CSV table of C-alpha atoms in Angstrom, one decimal:
chain,number,residue,atom,x,y,z
A,14,MET,CA,0.2,-0.3,-0.3
A,15,ARG,CA,1.7,3.3,-1.1
A,16,GLN,CA,2.1,5.6,2.0
A,17,VAL,CA,0.7,9.5,1.0
A,18,GLY,CA,-1.1,12.1,3.1
A,19,TYR,CA,-4.7,13.1,3.6
A,20,PRO,CA,-6.1,15.6,1.2
A,21,SER,CA,-5.9,18.5,3.8
A,22,TYR,CA,-4.7,19.7,6.6
A,23,LYS,CA,-4.9,22.1,10.0
A,24,THR,CA,-2.7,23.9,11.7
A,25,THR,CA,-3.0,23.0,15.3
A,26,LYS,CA,-1.8,24.9,18.8
A,27,SER,CA,0.7,21.9,20.0
A,28,PRO,CA,4.3,21.8,18.4
A,29,TRP,CA,4.8,18.6,18.1
A,30,LEU,CA,1.6,18.0,16.1
A,31,ALA,CA,2.2,20.9,14.4
A,32,SER,CA,-1.1,19.9,11.7
A,33,ILE,CA,-3.8,17.4,11.5
A,34,PRO,CA,-5.9,15.7,8.9
A,35,GLU,CA,-9.3,18.6,8.8
A,36,HIS,CA,-11.4,16.6,10.1
A,37,TRP,CA,-9.7,15.6,12.9
A,38,GLU,CA,-10.1,17.1,16.1
A,39,GLU,CA,-7.1,19.0,18.5
A,40,LYS,CA,-7.8,18.0,21.8
A,41,ARG,CA,-6.2,17.4,24.9
A,42,LEU,CA,-5.6,13.9,26.6
A,43,LYS,CA,-8.3,14.6,29.7
A,44,ASP,CA,-11.0,15.3,27.3
A,45,VAL,CA,-10.5,11.4,25.5
A,46,ALA,CA,-9.4,9.4,28.4
A,47,THR,CA,-9.9,9.3,32.2
A,48,TYR,CA,-6.7,8.7,34.7
A,49,ASN,CA,-5.7,7.3,37.9
A,50,ASP,CA,-9.4,6.0,38.5
A,51,GLU,CA,-8.4,3.1,40.8
A,52,SER,CA,-5.7,2.1,43.3
A,53,LEU,CA,-6.0,-0.4,46.4
A,54,ASP,CA,-7.4,-0.2,49.6
A,55,GLU,CA,-5.0,0.6,52.3
A,56,LYS,CA,-8.0,-1.8,54.4
A,57,THR,CA,-6.9,-4.7,51.7
A,58,ASP,CA,-6.7,-7.9,53.0
A,59,PRO,CA,-2.6,-7.6,54.4
A,60,ASP,CA,-2.8,-12.0,52.6
A,61,PHE,CA,-3.8,-10.5,49.0
A,62,GLU,CA,-1.5,-11.3,46.8
A,63,ILE,CA,-0.9,-8.8,44.2
A,64,GLU,CA,1.4,-8.5,40.5
A,65,TYR,CA,3.0,-6.1,41.1
A,66,VAL,CA,4.7,-3.5,37.8
A,67,ASP,CA,7.6,-1.4,38.6
A,68,ILE,CA,8.8,1.5,36.6
A,69,SER,CA,12.3,-0.4,36.0
A,70,SER,CA,10.0,-3.6,34.5
A,71,VAL,CA,9.3,-1.6,31.5
A,72,SER,CA,10.4,-0.2,28.6
A,73,LEU,CA,8.7,2.0,25.2
A,74,THR,CA,9.7,-1.5,22.9
A,75,HIS,CA,8.8,-4.3,24.7
A,76,GLY,CA,6.4,-3.1,27.4
A,77,ILE,CA,5.9,-4.6,30.3
A,78,GLU,CA,9.1,-7.0,30.9
A,79,LYS,CA,8.4,-8.3,34.1
A,80,THR,CA,6.1,-8.7,36.8
A,81,GLU,CA,6.5,-10.0,40.7
A,82,LEU,CA,4.6,-11.1,43.0
A,83,LEU,CA,3.8,-10.2,46.8
A,84,ALA,CA,1.7,-10.0,49.0
A,85,PHE,CA,-0.1,-7.1,49.7
A,86,GLU,CA,1.3,-6.4,53.5
A,87,LYS,CA,5.1,-6.9,52.0
A,88,ALA,CA,4.4,-5.2,48.8
A,89,PRO,CA,5.7,-0.8,48.3
A,90,SER,CA,3.3,1.8,49.5
A,91,ARG,CA,3.9,2.7,45.9
A,92,ALA,CA,2.0,-0.5,44.5
A,93,ARG,CA,-1.6,0.9,44.3
A,94,ARG,CA,-2.7,1.9,41.2
A,95,LYS,CA,-5.4,-0.7,39.8
A,96,VAL,CA,-5.4,-1.4,35.9
A,97,ARG,CA,-8.0,-3.0,33.2
A,98,HIS,CA,-7.8,-4.1,29.9
A,99,GLY,CA,-7.2,-1.7,27.3
A,100,ASP,CA,-5.7,0.8,30.1
A,101,VAL,CA,-2.4,2.3,29.1
A,102,ILE,CA,0.9,3.5,31.5
A,103,VAL,CA,2.7,6.5,30.9
A,104,SER,CA,5.7,6.9,34.0
A,105,THR,CA,5.3,10.1,35.2
A,106,VAL,CA,8.6,9.9,37.4
A,107,ARG,CA,11.9,9.3,35.7
A,108,THR,CA,10.2,10.2,32.3
A,109,TYR,CA,13.5,10.0,30.8
A,110,LEU,CA,12.6,6.3,31.1
A,111,LYS,CA,9.9,6.1,28.8
A,112,ALA,CA,8.7,3.7,30.2
A,113,ILE,CA,5.1,3.7,28.4
A,114,ALA,CA,3.2,0.2,27.9
A,115,PRO,CA,-0.8,-0.5,26.8
A,116,ILE,CA,-2.3,-3.1,29.2
A,117,LYS,CA,-3.3,-6.0,27.8
A,118,ASN,CA,-5.4,-8.9,29.0
A,119,PRO,CA,-3.9,-8.9,32.8
A,120,PRO,CA,-4.3,-10.8,35.4
A,121,HIS,CA,-7.2,-9.5,38.2
A,122,ASN,CA,-4.3,-8.5,40.9
A,123,MET,CA,-2.4,-6.6,38.4
A,124,VAL,CA,-1.4,-3.4,40.4
A,125,VAL,CA,1.5,-0.9,39.5
A,126,SER,CA,3.2,1.5,40.3
A,127,THR,CA,2.1,5.4,41.9
A,128,GLY,CA,4.9,6.4,39.6
A,129,PHE,CA,3.1,5.8,36.7
A,130,ALA,CA,-0.5,7.5,35.1
A,131,VAL,CA,-2.6,5.4,34.0
A,132,ILE,CA,-4.5,6.4,32.0
A,133,ARG,CA,-8.0,4.9,30.5
A,134,PRO,CA,-9.6,5.5,27.3
A,135,ARG,CA,-13.9,7.1,27.1
A,136,PRO,CA,-15.7,5.5,25.2
A,137,SER,CA,-14.7,7.5,21.9
A,138,LEU,CA,-11.5,6.8,22.1
A,139,ASP,CA,-10.2,3.3,20.9
A,140,ALA,CA,-7.8,1.9,23.7
A,141,ARG,CA,-5.1,0.6,20.7
A,142,PHE,CA,-5.1,3.5,18.8
A,143,ALA,CA,-4.3,5.0,22.2
A,144,GLY,CA,-1.9,3.0,22.8
A,145,TYR,CA,0.0,4.1,20.2
A,146,MET,CA,-0.8,8.0,20.4
A,147,LEU,CA,1.2,7.9,23.9
A,148,GLN,CA,4.0,5.9,23.2
A,149,SER,CA,4.5,8.0,19.7
A,150,ASN,CA,7.5,10.0,19.5
A,151,GLY,CA,6.0,13.3,19.6
A,152,PHE,CA,3.6,12.5,23.1
A,153,VAL,CA,6.7,11.1,24.8
A,154,GLY,CA,8.2,13.8,24.1
A,155,ASP,CA,6.1,15.9,25.4
A,156,VAL,CA,6.4,14.3,28.7
A,157,VAL,CA,9.7,15.0,28.8
A,158,ALA,CA,10.2,18.5,28.2
A,159,ASN,CA,6.8,19.4,30.5
A,160,SER,CA,9.2,17.6,33.0
A,161,VAL,CA,10.5,18.7,36.3
A,162,GLY,CA,13.5,18.3,38.0
A,163,VAL,CA,16.5,17.5,36.8
A,164,SER,CA,18.3,14.4,38.4
A,165,TYR,CA,14.3,12.7,38.7
A,166,PRO,CA,12.2,14.6,36.7
A,167,ALA,CA,8.6,14.7,36.9
A,168,ILE,CA,4.8,15.4,35.5
A,169,ASN,CA,2.2,15.8,37.7
A,170,ALA,CA,-0.9,13.1,36.6
A,171,SER,CA,-3.4,16.0,35.9
A,172,ASP,CA,-0.5,17.8,34.1
A,173,LEU,CA,-0.1,14.9,31.7
A,174,ALA,CA,-3.7,14.8,31.1
A,175,ARG,CA,-3.6,18.4,30.3
A,176,LEU,CA,-0.8,17.8,27.0
A,177,PRO,CA,-2.3,18.0,23.2
A,178,PHE,CA,-4.3,14.6,21.8
A,179,ALA,CA,-4.7,14.1,17.9
A,180,GLU,CA,-8.8,12.4,18.1
A,181,PRO,CA,-9.7,10.5,15.0
A,182,PRO,CA,-12.8,9.1,13.8
A,183,LEU,CA,-13.8,6.1,15.4
A,184,PRO,CA,-13.6,4.1,12.4
A,185,GLU,CA,-10.3,5.4,11.5
A,186,GLN,CA,-8.7,5.2,15.0
A,187,ARG,CA,-9.5,1.3,14.6
A,188,ILE,CA,-8.0,1.6,10.9
A,189,ILE,CA,-4.8,3.2,11.9
A,190,SER,CA,-5.2,0.8,15.2
A,191,ASP,CA,-5.5,-2.3,12.3
A,192,PHE,CA,-2.2,-0.8,9.9
A,193,LEU,CA,0.2,-0.3,12.9
A,194,ASP,CA,-1.2,-3.9,14.7
A,195,HIS,CA,0.2,-5.3,11.5
A,196,LYS,CA,3.0,-3.6,10.7
A,197,THR,CA,4.5,-3.3,13.3
A,198,ALA,CA,4.1,-7.2,13.9
A,199,GLN,CA,5.9,-7.7,10.5
A,200,ILE,CA,8.8,-5.5,12.1
A,201,ASP,CA,9.0,-7.0,15.3
A,202,ALA,CA,8.9,-10.1,13.9
A,203,LEU,CA,12.6,-8.8,12.1
A,204,ILE,CA,13.6,-7.5,15.2
A,205,ALA,CA,13.8,-11.0,16.7
A,206,LYS,CA,15.3,-13.0,14.4
A,207,LYS,CA,18.3,-10.6,14.7
A,208,GLN,CA,17.9,-10.3,18.1
A,209,ALA,CA,18.4,-14.4,17.7
A,210,LEU,CA,21.3,-14.3,16.0
A,211,LEU,CA,22.8,-12.1,18.0
A,212,GLU,CA,22.1,-14.3,21.1
A,213,LYS,CA,23.1,-17.3,19.1
A,214,LEU,CA,26.7,-14.9,18.4
A,215,ALA,CA,27.0,-14.9,22.2
A,216,GLU,CA,26.9,-18.5,22.3
A,217,GLN,CA,28.6,-18.9,20.0
A,218,ARG,CA,31.2,-17.3,21.6
A,219,THR,CA,30.7,-18.4,25.2
A,220,ALA,CA,31.5,-21.7,24.0
A,221,LEU,CA,35.0,-20.9,21.9
A,222,ILE,CA,36.2,-19.4,25.1
A,223,SER,CA,35.1,-22.0,27.2
A,224,GLN,CA,36.4,-24.9,24.9
A,225,ALA,CA,39.9,-22.6,24.5
A,226,VAL,CA,40.3,-22.7,27.8
A,227,THR,CA,39.7,-26.5,29.3
A,228,LYS,CA,40.9,-28.0,25.7
A,229,GLY,CA,43.3,-25.2,24.3
A,230,LEU,CA,43.3,-24.5,20.7
A,231,ASP,CA,45.3,-27.8,19.5
A,232,PRO,CA,42.9,-30.5,19.6
A,233,SER,CA,45.8,-33.0,18.2
A,234,VAL,CA,47.4,-32.9,22.0
A,235,PRO,CA,47.1,-35.8,24.5
A,236,MET,CA,44.9,-35.4,27.2
A,237,ARG,CA,44.3,-36.6,30.8
A,238,ASP,CA,42.0,-36.4,33.3
A,239,SER,CA,42.0,-33.4,35.2
A,240,GLY,CA,40.8,-34.8,38.8
A,241,VAL,CA,37.1,-32.3,38.6
A,242,GLU,CA,34.4,-34.7,37.8
A,243,TRP,CA,32.4,-32.1,36.1
A,244,LEU,CA,35.7,-30.6,34.4
A,245,GLY,CA,36.3,-34.2,31.7
A,246,GLU,CA,39.6,-34.0,30.3
A,247,ILE,CA,42.6,-31.1,30.0
A,248,PRO,CA,45.5,-31.1,27.8
A,249,ALA,CA,48.5,-33.6,29.2
A,250,HIS,CA,50.8,-31.2,29.8
A,251,TRP,CA,48.8,-28.7,31.8
A,252,LYS,CA,48.2,-28.2,35.2
A,253,MET,CA,44.9,-27.9,37.6
A,254,SER,CA,45.2,-25.0,40.1
A,255,LYS,CA,43.1,-23.0,42.0
A,256,LEU,CA,42.9,-19.4,41.4
A,257,ARG,CA,44.0,-18.3,44.9
A,258,PHE,CA,47.5,-20.0,43.6
A,259,VAL,CA,48.1,-17.3,40.8
A,260,ILE,CA,46.8,-14.3,42.4
A,261,ASN,CA,48.6,-11.8,44.6
A,262,ASN,CA,45.8,-10.3,46.0
A,263,ILE,CA,42.2,-10.0,46.4
A,264,GLU,CA,39.9,-7.0,47.8
A,265,GLN,CA,36.4,-5.3,47.8
A,266,GLY,CA,35.9,-1.7,47.9
A,267,TRP,CA,34.2,1.0,49.1
A,268,SER,CA,30.9,2.1,48.6
A,269,PRO,CA,30.2,6.2,49.9
A,270,GLN,CA,26.9,7.5,49.5
A,271,CYS,CA,28.1,9.7,45.7
A,272,HIS,CA,25.7,12.3,43.6
A,273,ASN,CA,23.8,10.7,40.5
A,274,GLN,CA,26.4,11.7,38.2
A,275,PRO,CA,29.7,10.5,36.9
A,276,ALA,CA,32.9,12.5,37.7
A,277,ASP,CA,34.3,14.6,35.9
A,278,GLU,CA,38.2,14.1,35.3
A,279,ASP,CA,39.8,15.9,37.9
A,280,GLN,CA,36.8,14.3,40.4
A,281,TRP,CA,36.8,11.4,42.4
A,282,GLY,CA,34.4,9.2,41.9
A,283,VAL,CA,33.3,5.3,42.5
A,284,LEU,CA,33.0,2.3,40.2
A,285,LYS,CA,29.7,1.2,39.6
A,286,VAL,CA,29.2,-2.1,39.3
A,287,GLY,CA,27.9,-1.9,35.7
A,288,CYS,CA,31.8,-0.9,34.5
A,289,VAL,CA,32.5,-4.5,33.9
A,290,ASN,CA,28.9,-5.2,31.9
A,291,GLY,CA,30.7,-5.2,28.4
A,292,GLU,CA,33.4,-6.5,26.5
A,293,GLU,CA,36.1,-3.6,28.4
A,294,PHE,CA,36.2,-1.6,31.1
A,295,ASN,CA,33.9,1.1,31.1
A,296,PRO,CA,35.3,3.8,33.4
A,297,TYR,CA,32.5,6.2,32.9
A,298,GLU,CA,29.9,3.7,34.7
A,299,ASN,CA,31.0,5.6,38.1
A,300,LYS,CA,29.3,8.5,40.4
A,301,ALA,CA,31.5,11.5,41.6
A,302,LEU,CA,32.4,11.4,45.1
A,303,PRO,CA,31.0,14.3,46.8
A,304,GLU,CA,33.8,16.8,48.0
A,305,ASP,CA,33.1,16.8,51.8
A,306,LEU,CA,34.5,12.9,51.8
A,307,GLU,CA,37.9,12.1,52.3
A,308,PRO,CA,38.3,9.6,49.5
A,309,ARG,CA,39.9,6.7,50.1
A,310,GLU,CA,43.0,6.1,47.7
A,311,ARG,CA,44.0,2.6,48.6
A,312,TYR,CA,40.9,1.5,46.5
A,313,GLU,CA,42.4,3.7,43.1
A,314,ILE,CA,41.8,1.4,40.3
A,315,GLN,CA,44.8,0.8,38.8
A,316,SER,CA,46.0,-1.0,35.3
A,317,GLY,CA,46.5,-4.6,35.3
A,318,ASP,CA,43.6,-4.3,38.1
A,319,ILE,CA,41.1,-7.2,36.8
A,320,LEU,CA,37.3,-6.2,38.6
A,321,VAL,CA,35.0,-9.1,38.8
A,322,SER,CA,31.4,-8.0,39.5
A,323,ARG,CA,30.8,-9.8,43.2
A,324,ALA,CA,26.6,-8.9,43.5
A,325,ASN,CA,24.5,-8.8,40.6
A,326,THR,CA,21.3,-10.2,38.7
A,327,LYS,CA,22.1,-13.6,38.0
A,328,GLU,CA,22.9,-13.2,34.3
A,329,LEU,CA,24.8,-10.3,35.4
A,330,LEU,CA,26.8,-12.1,38.6
A,331,GLY,CA,30.5,-12.8,37.8
A,332,SER,CA,31.0,-10.6,34.7
A,333,ALA,CA,35.1,-9.4,34.7
A,334,ALA,CA,37.2,-6.7,32.9
A,335,LEU,CA,41.0,-5.8,32.4
A,336,VAL,CA,41.7,-2.7,33.3
A,337,LYS,CA,43.7,-1.8,30.2
A,338,THR,CA,44.4,2.0,30.6
A,339,THR,CA,42.3,3.7,33.7
A,340,ARG,CA,42.4,7.8,34.4
A,341,SER,CA,43.0,8.9,37.5
A,342,LYS,CA,40.4,8.7,40.7
A,343,LEU,CA,38.8,6.6,40.2
A,344,LEU,CA,37.7,4.4,42.9
A,345,LEU,CA,36.8,0.5,43.5
A,346,CYS,CA,33.2,0.1,45.2
A,347,ASP,CA,31.8,-2.9,47.3
A,348,LYS,CA,30.1,-5.1,44.6
A,349,LEU,CA,33.5,-5.3,42.9
A,350,TYR,CA,36.0,-7.0,43.8
A,351,ARG,CA,39.8,-6.5,42.4
A,352,ILE,CA,42.4,-9.7,41.5
A,353,LYS,CA,45.7,-9.2,41.6
A,354,PRO,CA,47.3,-11.4,39.4
A,355,SER,CA,50.9,-13.1,39.9
A,356,ASP,CA,53.2,-13.7,37.3
A,357,LYS,CA,52.1,-17.4,37.1
A,358,VAL,CA,49.4,-16.7,35.3
A,359,ASP,CA,48.5,-14.3,32.2
A,360,PRO,CA,45.8,-11.2,32.7
A,361,SER,CA,43.9,-11.8,29.6
A,362,TYR,CA,44.3,-15.1,29.7
A,363,LEU,CA,42.4,-15.1,33.4
A,364,LEU,CA,40.2,-12.8,32.0
A,365,ARG,CA,38.6,-15.0,29.4
A,366,PHE,CA,39.0,-17.7,31.6
A,367,LEU,CA,36.9,-16.0,34.6
A,368,ARG,CA,34.2,-15.1,30.7
A,369,SER,CA,33.7,-19.3,30.6
A,370,SER,CA,31.2,-21.2,31.1
A,371,ILE,CA,33.4,-23.0,33.5
A,372,ALA,CA,33.6,-20.1,35.6
A,373,ARG,CA,29.8,-19.3,36.2
A,374,TYR,CA,29.5,-22.8,36.4
A,375,GLN,CA,31.3,-22.2,39.9
A,376,TYR,CA,30.0,-19.3,40.7
A,377,GLU,CA,26.3,-20.0,39.9
A,378,LYS,CA,27.1,-23.6,41.8
A,379,ASP,CA,28.2,-21.2,45.4
A,380,ALA,CA,25.9,-18.2,45.2
A,381,THR,CA,24.4,-17.2,47.8
A,382,GLY,CA,21.0,-14.6,47.6
A,383,THR,CA,17.4,-15.2,48.6
A,384,SER,CA,16.3,-12.5,45.7
A,385,GLY,CA,15.9,-12.8,42.6
A,386,SER,CA,16.9,-10.1,41.0
A,387,MET,CA,20.6,-10.1,42.8
A,388,GLN,CA,22.7,-12.4,43.8
A,389,ASN,CA,26.0,-12.4,45.9
A,390,ILE,CA,29.2,-15.0,45.4
A,391,GLY,CA,32.3,-14.2,48.5
A,392,GLN,CA,35.6,-14.2,48.0
A,393,ASP,CA,36.6,-18.2,49.2
A,394,THR,CA,34.3,-18.7,45.9
A,395,ILE,CA,36.5,-16.7,43.7
A,396,LYS,CA,39.4,-18.0,45.8
A,397,ASN,CA,38.6,-21.6,44.8
A,398,LEU,CA,38.0,-21.9,41.3
A,399,PHE,CA,39.3,-25.1,39.5
A,400,LEU,CA,41.4,-22.9,37.1
A,401,PRO,CA,43.6,-25.0,34.4
A,402,LEU,CA,46.6,-23.3,33.4
A,403,PRO,CA,48.7,-24.0,30.4
A,404,PRO,CA,52.3,-22.8,29.9
A,405,ARG,CA,52.4,-18.5,30.0
A,406,LEU,CA,53.4,-18.7,26.4
A,407,GLU,CA,50.2,-20.5,25.1
A,408,GLN,CA,48.2,-19.4,27.6
A,409,ILE,CA,49.3,-15.6,25.8
A,410,SER,CA,49.0,-17.4,22.6
A,411,ILE,CA,45.0,-18.8,24.0
A,412,ALA,CA,44.3,-15.2,25.1
A,413,GLN,CA,45.5,-13.4,21.4
A,414,ALA,CA,43.6,-16.1,19.6
A,415,LEU,CA,40.2,-15.5,21.4
A,416,GLU,CA,40.8,-11.6,21.2
A,417,HIS,CA,40.9,-12.2,17.5
A,418,GLU,CA,37.5,-14.1,17.5
A,419,TYR,CA,36.3,-11.4,19.8
A,420,ALA,CA,36.8,-8.9,16.7
A,421,LYS,CA,35.4,-10.8,13.8
A,422,SER,CA,32.3,-11.4,16.0
A,423,LEU,CA,31.8,-8.1,17.3
A,424,MET,CA,32.2,-7.0,13.6
A,425,ILE,CA,29.2,-9.2,12.6
A,426,GLU,CA,27.7,-8.0,15.5
A,427,THR,CA,28.0,-4.7,15.2
A,428,LYS,CA,26.3,-4.6,12.0
A,429,ILE,CA,23.1,-6.6,12.9
A,430,SER,CA,22.9,-4.0,15.8
A,431,THR,CA,22.8,-1.2,13.4
A,432,VAL,CA,20.2,-3.5,11.3
A,433,ILE,CA,17.8,-3.9,14.3
A,434,GLN,CA,18.3,0.9,15.3
A,435,ARG,CA,17.2,1.7,11.7
A,436,LEU,CA,14.5,-0.8,12.5
A,437,GLN,CA,13.5,0.6,15.9
A,438,GLU,CA,13.6,4.0,14.6
A,439,TYR,CA,11.3,2.6,11.7
A,440,ARG,CA,9.1,1.4,14.1
A,441,ALA,CA,8.9,4.4,16.2
A,442,ALA,CA,8.7,7.4,13.4
A,443,LEU,CA,6.1,5.2,11.7
A,444,ILE,CA,3.9,5.2,14.8
A,445,THR,CA,4.3,8.5,15.1
A,446,ASN,CA,3.2,9.3,11.1
A,447,ALA,CA,0.0,7.3,11.8
A,448,VAL,CA,-1.2,8.9,15.2
A,449,THR,CA,-0.8,12.4,13.6
A,450,GLY,CA,-2.1,11.9,10.5
A,451,LYS,CA,1.4,12.4,8.6
A,452,ILE,CA,-0.1,9.3,6.6
A,453,ASP,CA,-2.7,9.0,4.9
A,454,VAL,CA,-4.1,4.9,6.1
A,455,ARG,CA,-8.0,5.0,5.5
A,456,ASP,CA,-7.5,2.7,2.7
A,457,PHE,CA,-5.7,-0.4,4.8
A,458,ARG,CA,-7.3,-3.7,5.2
A,459,LEU,CA,-6.2,-6.7,6.7
A,460,PRO,CA,-4.4,-9.4,4.7
A,461,THR,CA,-6.5,-12.9,4.5
A,462,THR,CA,-5.2,-16.0,5.3
A,463,THR,CA,-4.7,-16.5,2.3
A,464,GLU,CA,-2.7,-13.7,1.4
A,465,GLN,CA,-0.9,-14.1,4.6
A,466,LYS,CA,0.1,-17.1,3.7
A,467,GLU,CA,1.1,-16.5,0.1
A,468,LEU,CA,3.1,-13.7,1.3
A,469,ALA,CA,5.2,-16.3,3.6
A,470,HIS,CA,5.9,-18.5,1.2
A,471,GLY,CA,6.7,-15.3,-1.2
């Protein structure tokens, strides 16, 4: 279907709407929807189980990504807003996160944070159209622009309700929603395929690392039993060690109350645990130390340090990075271990081992913590990691080979990630253009089952 504009437009008072089709109406959100209609009463049964949605669990592209089951008496005081099918939740705090999602067939006990405004369409507003409009670039930008505060921007629900809203006739809203349902599903399917490729590449890289640090690079060398039942065989000329015997020191740092923003180059900063989440150490993941606090300089990061996440989510627990170069005045936090390798082990080889599934198996086996969102590994777990140890020159060769393979993999991942980003941008632009009337989709009709099969088979 060729997408063209409407025959005529009229100018609006809203900068982001600019103009809308002549027969559409310019309104405010409160004219087409209500907000925050229902809340849990303070007299709710303490044992009543709610399915809670927090702001951190919602994203603009994926909607509600997770929920948490909690008894009412143990739920946060902000767990109060009730939702129904057809509602749209819009974050009114930390609005830069763009936590906005339509509610589709929720369980009867779903409750969202009071940090959301729960928008409920009136009869003249199609719920799907409302969801798309509230997720459009223009409306999201208007929410952010009207938020108050620097580090914790927020907007009152009443101010949110006064933001501009374009309302086509109801039958047209439904056609636009059908069009966007169909098109975004196609785009989302393409994105999912690309993301599956990224996951496969990551799995292959993990398998390659684990193979290299347990079997080496030469498949023809003689093998012997490692003496560790779950590890199996290692090259006959390798040794088995524990990490404690190849490091000079391991320590965790200091986490005072810091500012929310990163430190300037001439300021002291305390690293955040996220500094080790990527392939490379990220020194910009830090928080500025308050000027009235004396820095504990013994925790200053040095080149050659290996940093390991000791407290994190299950997926990120044990994330590790080698500090190759760094700025001065960055301090180790208490959620990170700093490992100082001895001359018995090449730092790059040790890093690859710490990122292998072999090390991860040992982390997860000994991790503590009852929370599903945060796990911990103790120093003894790190010190007692079973470590296959080749001769040092072979360690260097393995590390270099893995670095080369990673560079090739990174090129492929970068290309795929660029495609995903462009698809996401196209998706967002398509939604914005459709709900503001920049394209006319009134002649769109959902393809029949036969047509869909024909398209699927080319």
